[in-house]
Coordinates of C-alpha atoms in Angstrom, one line a residue:
Chain N
X1 CA -124.8 -34.6 -78.8
X2 CA -127.5 -33.5 -81.1
X3 CA -130.3 -31.4 -79.7
X4 CA -134.0 -31.3 -80.7
X5 CA -134.5 -30.7 -84.4
X6 CA -137.6 -29.4 -86.2
X7 CA -138.5 -29.1 -89.8
X8 CA -139.2 -27.1 -91.8
X9 CA -137.9 -24.0 -90.1
X10 CA -140.4 -21.9 -92.0
X11 CA -143.7 -22.8 -93.7
X12 CA -145.9 -20.5 -95.6
X13 CA -149.3 -21.9 -96.7
X14 CA -152.6 -20.8 -98.0
X15 CA -155.7 -20.8 -95.8
X16 CA -157.5 -24.1 -96.0
X17 CA -154.4 -26.2 -96.8
X18 CA -153.1 -28.9 -94.5
X19 CA -149.6 -28.8 -93.0
X20 CA -147.3 -31.2 -91.3
X21 CA -144.6 -30.2 -88.8
X22 CA -141.9 -32.6 -87.8
X23 CA -139.9 -32.9 -84.5
X24 CA -136.9 -35.2 -83.8
X25 CA -136.3 -35.3 -80.1
X26 CA -133.0 -36.0 -78.3
X27 CA -132.2 -39.7 -78.5
X28 CA -133.3 -41.5 -75.3
X29 CA -135.8 -38.8 -74.3
X30 CA -139.1 -40.6 -73.7
X31 CA -141.2 -37.4 -73.2
X32 CA -142.1 -35.1 -76.0
X33 CA -144.1 -31.8 -76.0
X34 CA -145.5 -29.5 -78.6
X35 CA -146.0 -25.8 -77.7
X36 CA -147.3 -22.9 -79.7
X37 CA -145.9 -19.4 -79.4
X38 CA -148.1 -16.6 -80.8
X39 CA -148.0 -12.8 -80.4
X40 CA -151.3 -12.6 -78.5
X41 CA -151.2 -15.8 -76.5
X42 CA -147.5 -16.3 -75.5
X43 CA -146.3 -19.8 -75.2
X44 CA -149.0 -22.5 -74.9
X45 CA -148.9 -26.2 -74.3
X46 CA -150.5 -28.3 -77.1
X47 CA -149.8 -32.0 -76.6
X48 CA -147.6 -34.4 -74.6
X49 CA -146.3 -37.9 -75.4
X50 CA -144.7 -40.2 -72.9
X51 CA -143.5 -43.6 -74.0
X52 CA -146.4 -45.8 -75.0
X53 CA -149.0 -44.1 -72.8
X54 CA -152.0 -42.3 -74.3
X55 CA -151.0 -38.7 -75.2
X56 CA -152.3 -35.7 -73.3
X57 CA -154.1 -33.7 -75.9
X58 CA -155.7 -31.2 -73.5
X59 CA -154.0 -28.2 -75.1
X60 CA -155.0 -28.8 -78.7
X61 CA -157.1 -25.7 -79.7
X62 CA -159.4 -27.5 -82.1
X63 CA -160.0 -30.9 -83.8
X64 CA -158.1 -29.6 -86.8
X65 CA -155.0 -30.2 -84.8
X66 CA -153.6 -33.7 -84.3
X67 CA -150.2 -35.2 -83.6
X68 CA -148.6 -38.6 -83.6
X69 CA -145.3 -40.1 -82.4
X70 CA -144.0 -43.0 -84.2
X71 CA -141.8 -45.6 -82.6
X72 CA -141.4 -43.5 -79.5
X73 CA -139.2 -41.0 -81.4
X74 CA -140.1 -38.7 -84.2
X75 CA -143.3 -36.7 -83.8
X76 CA -145.5 -35.0 -86.4
X77 CA -148.0 -32.2 -85.7
X78 CA -150.7 -31.9 -88.4
X79 CA -152.9 -28.9 -88.8
X80 CA -155.8 -29.5 -91.2
X81 CA -157.7 -26.7 -93.1
X82 CA -155.3 -24.1 -91.8
X83 CA -156.7 -20.7 -90.7
X84 CA -154.9 -17.4 -90.3
X85 CA -155.1 -17.6 -86.5
X86 CA -152.9 -20.7 -86.8
X87 CA -150.0 -18.5 -87.7
X88 CA -147.4 -18.9 -84.9
X89 CA -144.1 -20.5 -84.0
X90 CA -144.5 -24.2 -83.1
X91 CA -142.0 -25.4 -80.7
X92 CA -141.1 -29.0 -79.8
X93 CA -139.4 -30.1 -76.6
X94 CA -138.2 -33.4 -75.1
X95 CA -137.0 -34.5 -71.8
X96 CA -135.9 -37.6 -69.9
X97 CA -138.6 -39.6 -68.1
X98 CA -138.8 -37.8 -64.8
X99 CA -140.7 -34.6 -64.2
X100 CA -137.8 -33.1 -62.4
X101 CA -135.7 -32.9 -65.5
X102 CA -135.5 -29.9 -67.8
X103 CA -137.1 -29.7 -71.2
X104 CA -134.9 -29.2 -74.2
X105 CA -136.5 -27.1 -76.9
X106 CA -136.0 -27.2 -80.7
X107 CA -135.6 -24.0 -82.8
X108 CA -139.2 -24.1 -83.8
X109 CA -141.2 -24.0 -87.1
X110 CA -142.6 -20.6 -88.0
X111 CA -146.0 -21.1 -89.7
X112 CA -147.5 -18.4 -91.7
X113 CA -151.1 -18.9 -93.1
X114 CA -152.0 -16.4 -95.9
Chain M
X1 CA -156.0 -22.4 -63.1
X2 CA -152.3 -21.7 -62.9
X3 CA -151.3 -18.3 -64.2
X4 CA -147.7 -16.9 -64.5
X5 CA -146.9 -13.2 -64.6
X6 CA -143.6 -11.6 -65.4
X7 CA -142.7 -8.0 -64.5
X8 CA -141.4 -5.9 -66.2
X9 CA -142.4 -6.7 -69.7
X10 CA -139.4 -4.9 -71.0
X11 CA -136.2 -3.6 -69.5
X12 CA -133.3 -1.5 -70.8
X13 CA -130.1 -1.1 -68.7
X14 CA -126.6 0.1 -69.3
X15 CA -123.8 -2.5 -69.5
X16 CA -122.4 -3.6 -66.1
X17 CA -125.6 -3.0 -64.1
X18 CA -127.0 -5.7 -61.9
X19 CA -130.7 -6.4 -62.5
X20 CA -133.7 -8.5 -61.2
X21 CA -136.4 -10.0 -63.2
X22 CA -139.6 -11.0 -61.5
X23 CA -142.0 -13.9 -61.9
X24 CA -145.2 -14.7 -59.9
X25 CA -147.5 -17.6 -60.1
X26 CA -151.0 -18.1 -58.7
X27 CA -150.9 -21.7 -57.5
X28 CA -148.1 -22.8 -55.2
X29 CA -148.6 -26.5 -56.1
X30 CA -145.6 -26.8 -58.4
X31 CA -143.0 -29.5 -59.1
X32 CA -140.4 -27.0 -60.3
X33 CA -139.8 -23.6 -61.9
X34 CA -137.6 -22.9 -64.8
X35 CA -136.0 -19.8 -66.3
X36 CA -135.4 -19.8 -70.0
X37 CA -133.7 -17.5 -72.4
X38 CA -135.0 -16.9 -76.0
X39 CA -133.0 -15.0 -78.6
X40 CA -135.0 -13.5 -81.6
X41 CA -136.1 -16.2 -84.0
X42 CA -134.6 -19.0 -81.9
X43 CA -135.9 -21.6 -79.6
X44 CA -135.6 -21.6 -75.8
X45 CA -132.5 -22.3 -73.8
X46 CA -132.9 -23.5 -70.2
X47 CA -130.9 -21.3 -67.8
X48 CA -131.9 -22.5 -64.3
X49 CA -134.3 -25.1 -62.9
X50 CA -135.4 -24.9 -59.3
X51 CA -137.1 -27.9 -57.7
X52 CA -140.0 -27.1 -55.4
X53 CA -137.9 -28.1 -52.4
X54 CA -135.1 -25.7 -53.3
X55 CA -134.8 -22.0 -52.5
X56 CA -132.3 -21.0 -55.2
X57 CA -130.0 -22.1 -58.0
X58 CA -126.9 -20.4 -59.4
X59 CA -125.1 -20.6 -62.7
X60 CA -122.3 -18.1 -63.4
X61 CA -123.7 -14.6 -63.2
X62 CA -127.2 -15.9 -62.8
X63 CA -129.0 -16.6 -59.6
X64 CA -132.7 -17.7 -59.4
X65 CA -134.6 -17.8 -56.2
X66 CA -137.9 -19.5 -55.4
X67 CA -140.5 -18.7 -52.7
X68 CA -143.1 -21.2 -53.3
X69 CA -145.4 -20.2 -50.5
X70 CA -145.7 -16.6 -51.8
X71 CA -145.7 -17.7 -55.5
X72 CA -142.7 -15.8 -56.5
X73 CA -139.4 -16.2 -58.2
X74 CA -136.6 -13.8 -59.2
X75 CA -133.8 -14.0 -61.7
X76 CA -130.8 -12.0 -60.7
X77 CA -128.3 -11.1 -63.4
X78 CA -125.0 -9.7 -62.2
X79 CA -122.8 -7.4 -64.2
X80 CA -125.0 -7.4 -67.2
X81 CA -123.4 -7.6 -70.7
X82 CA -124.8 -6.8 -74.2
X83 CA -124.8 -10.5 -74.9
X84 CA -127.4 -10.9 -72.2
X85 CA -129.9 -9.1 -74.4
X86 CA -132.8 -11.5 -75.0
X87 CA -136.3 -12.4 -73.8
X88 CA -136.4 -14.2 -70.4
X89 CA -139.2 -16.6 -69.8
X90 CA -140.4 -18.1 -66.5
X91 CA -142.3 -21.4 -66.5
X92 CA -143.8 -23.6 -63.8
X93 CA -144.6 -27.3 -63.9
X94 CA -147.9 -27.8 -61.9
X95 CA -147.9 -30.7 -59.4
X96 CA -151.4 -32.1 -60.0
X97 CA -152.4 -35.7 -60.1
X98 CA -152.6 -35.9 -63.8
X99 CA -149.4 -33.9 -64.2
X100 CA -147.5 -34.5 -67.4
X101 CA -144.7 -32.1 -66.7
X102 CA -146.1 -29.6 -69.1
X103 CA -144.9 -26.0 -68.5
X104 CA -147.0 -22.9 -68.0
X105 CA -145.2 -19.9 -69.2
X106 CA -145.2 -16.2 -68.4
X107 CA -145.3 -13.6 -71.1
X108 CA -141.6 -12.9 -70.7
X109 CA -139.3 -10.0 -70.0
X110 CA -137.4 -8.5 -73.0
X111 CA -134.0 -7.3 -71.8
X112 CA -131.8 -4.9 -73.6
X113 CA -128.3 -4.2 -72.3
X114 CA -126.7 -1.2 -73.9
X115 CA -122.9 -1.0 -74.4

């Protein structure tokens, strides 16, 4: 079946602009995660959605970052007033409900802020 | 705070060699540990997942072990091939009350297998 998909695959933007990154999880997966992978910091957790529960936003680096998940499926990560330090690969992952299951990752969106 | 460390950061071996990648974590309270593979410019592919109650998992030429009490895991690759060249990432899922299943990653080991 289809895996996790993300769009766009690459995004180049100018400092100060807003960007939206999209994630389509595997059908039936109730849990969805966003991670960020940057050269200096490695892979870091950003935000977690589980069904209709309140999301865990503890990994978001600043209030310029926000995310939503509509209808328990597609998720959008929004970065407002982008900064050069936001340049990274943003990865989305989904899994079935239980913690013991593996997470399936998408190919990522490479964001470059000029 | 859980921290995950992987040693070595990079490794270059000739084809056919058996090799071991190391992962250590500071807090033994984990649900599970996973090993992932990442090819350049690509996402992560799960290789092996070891639950906290398990000692090892095997898939083909790969074997991962877990010693939770000492905070260590190893990934053993037998008879390495050039196609094994990639970055290998270790990640743990902390078992805390407010756990969300989020993963804490190591910095990875970049493996090059030379023909």
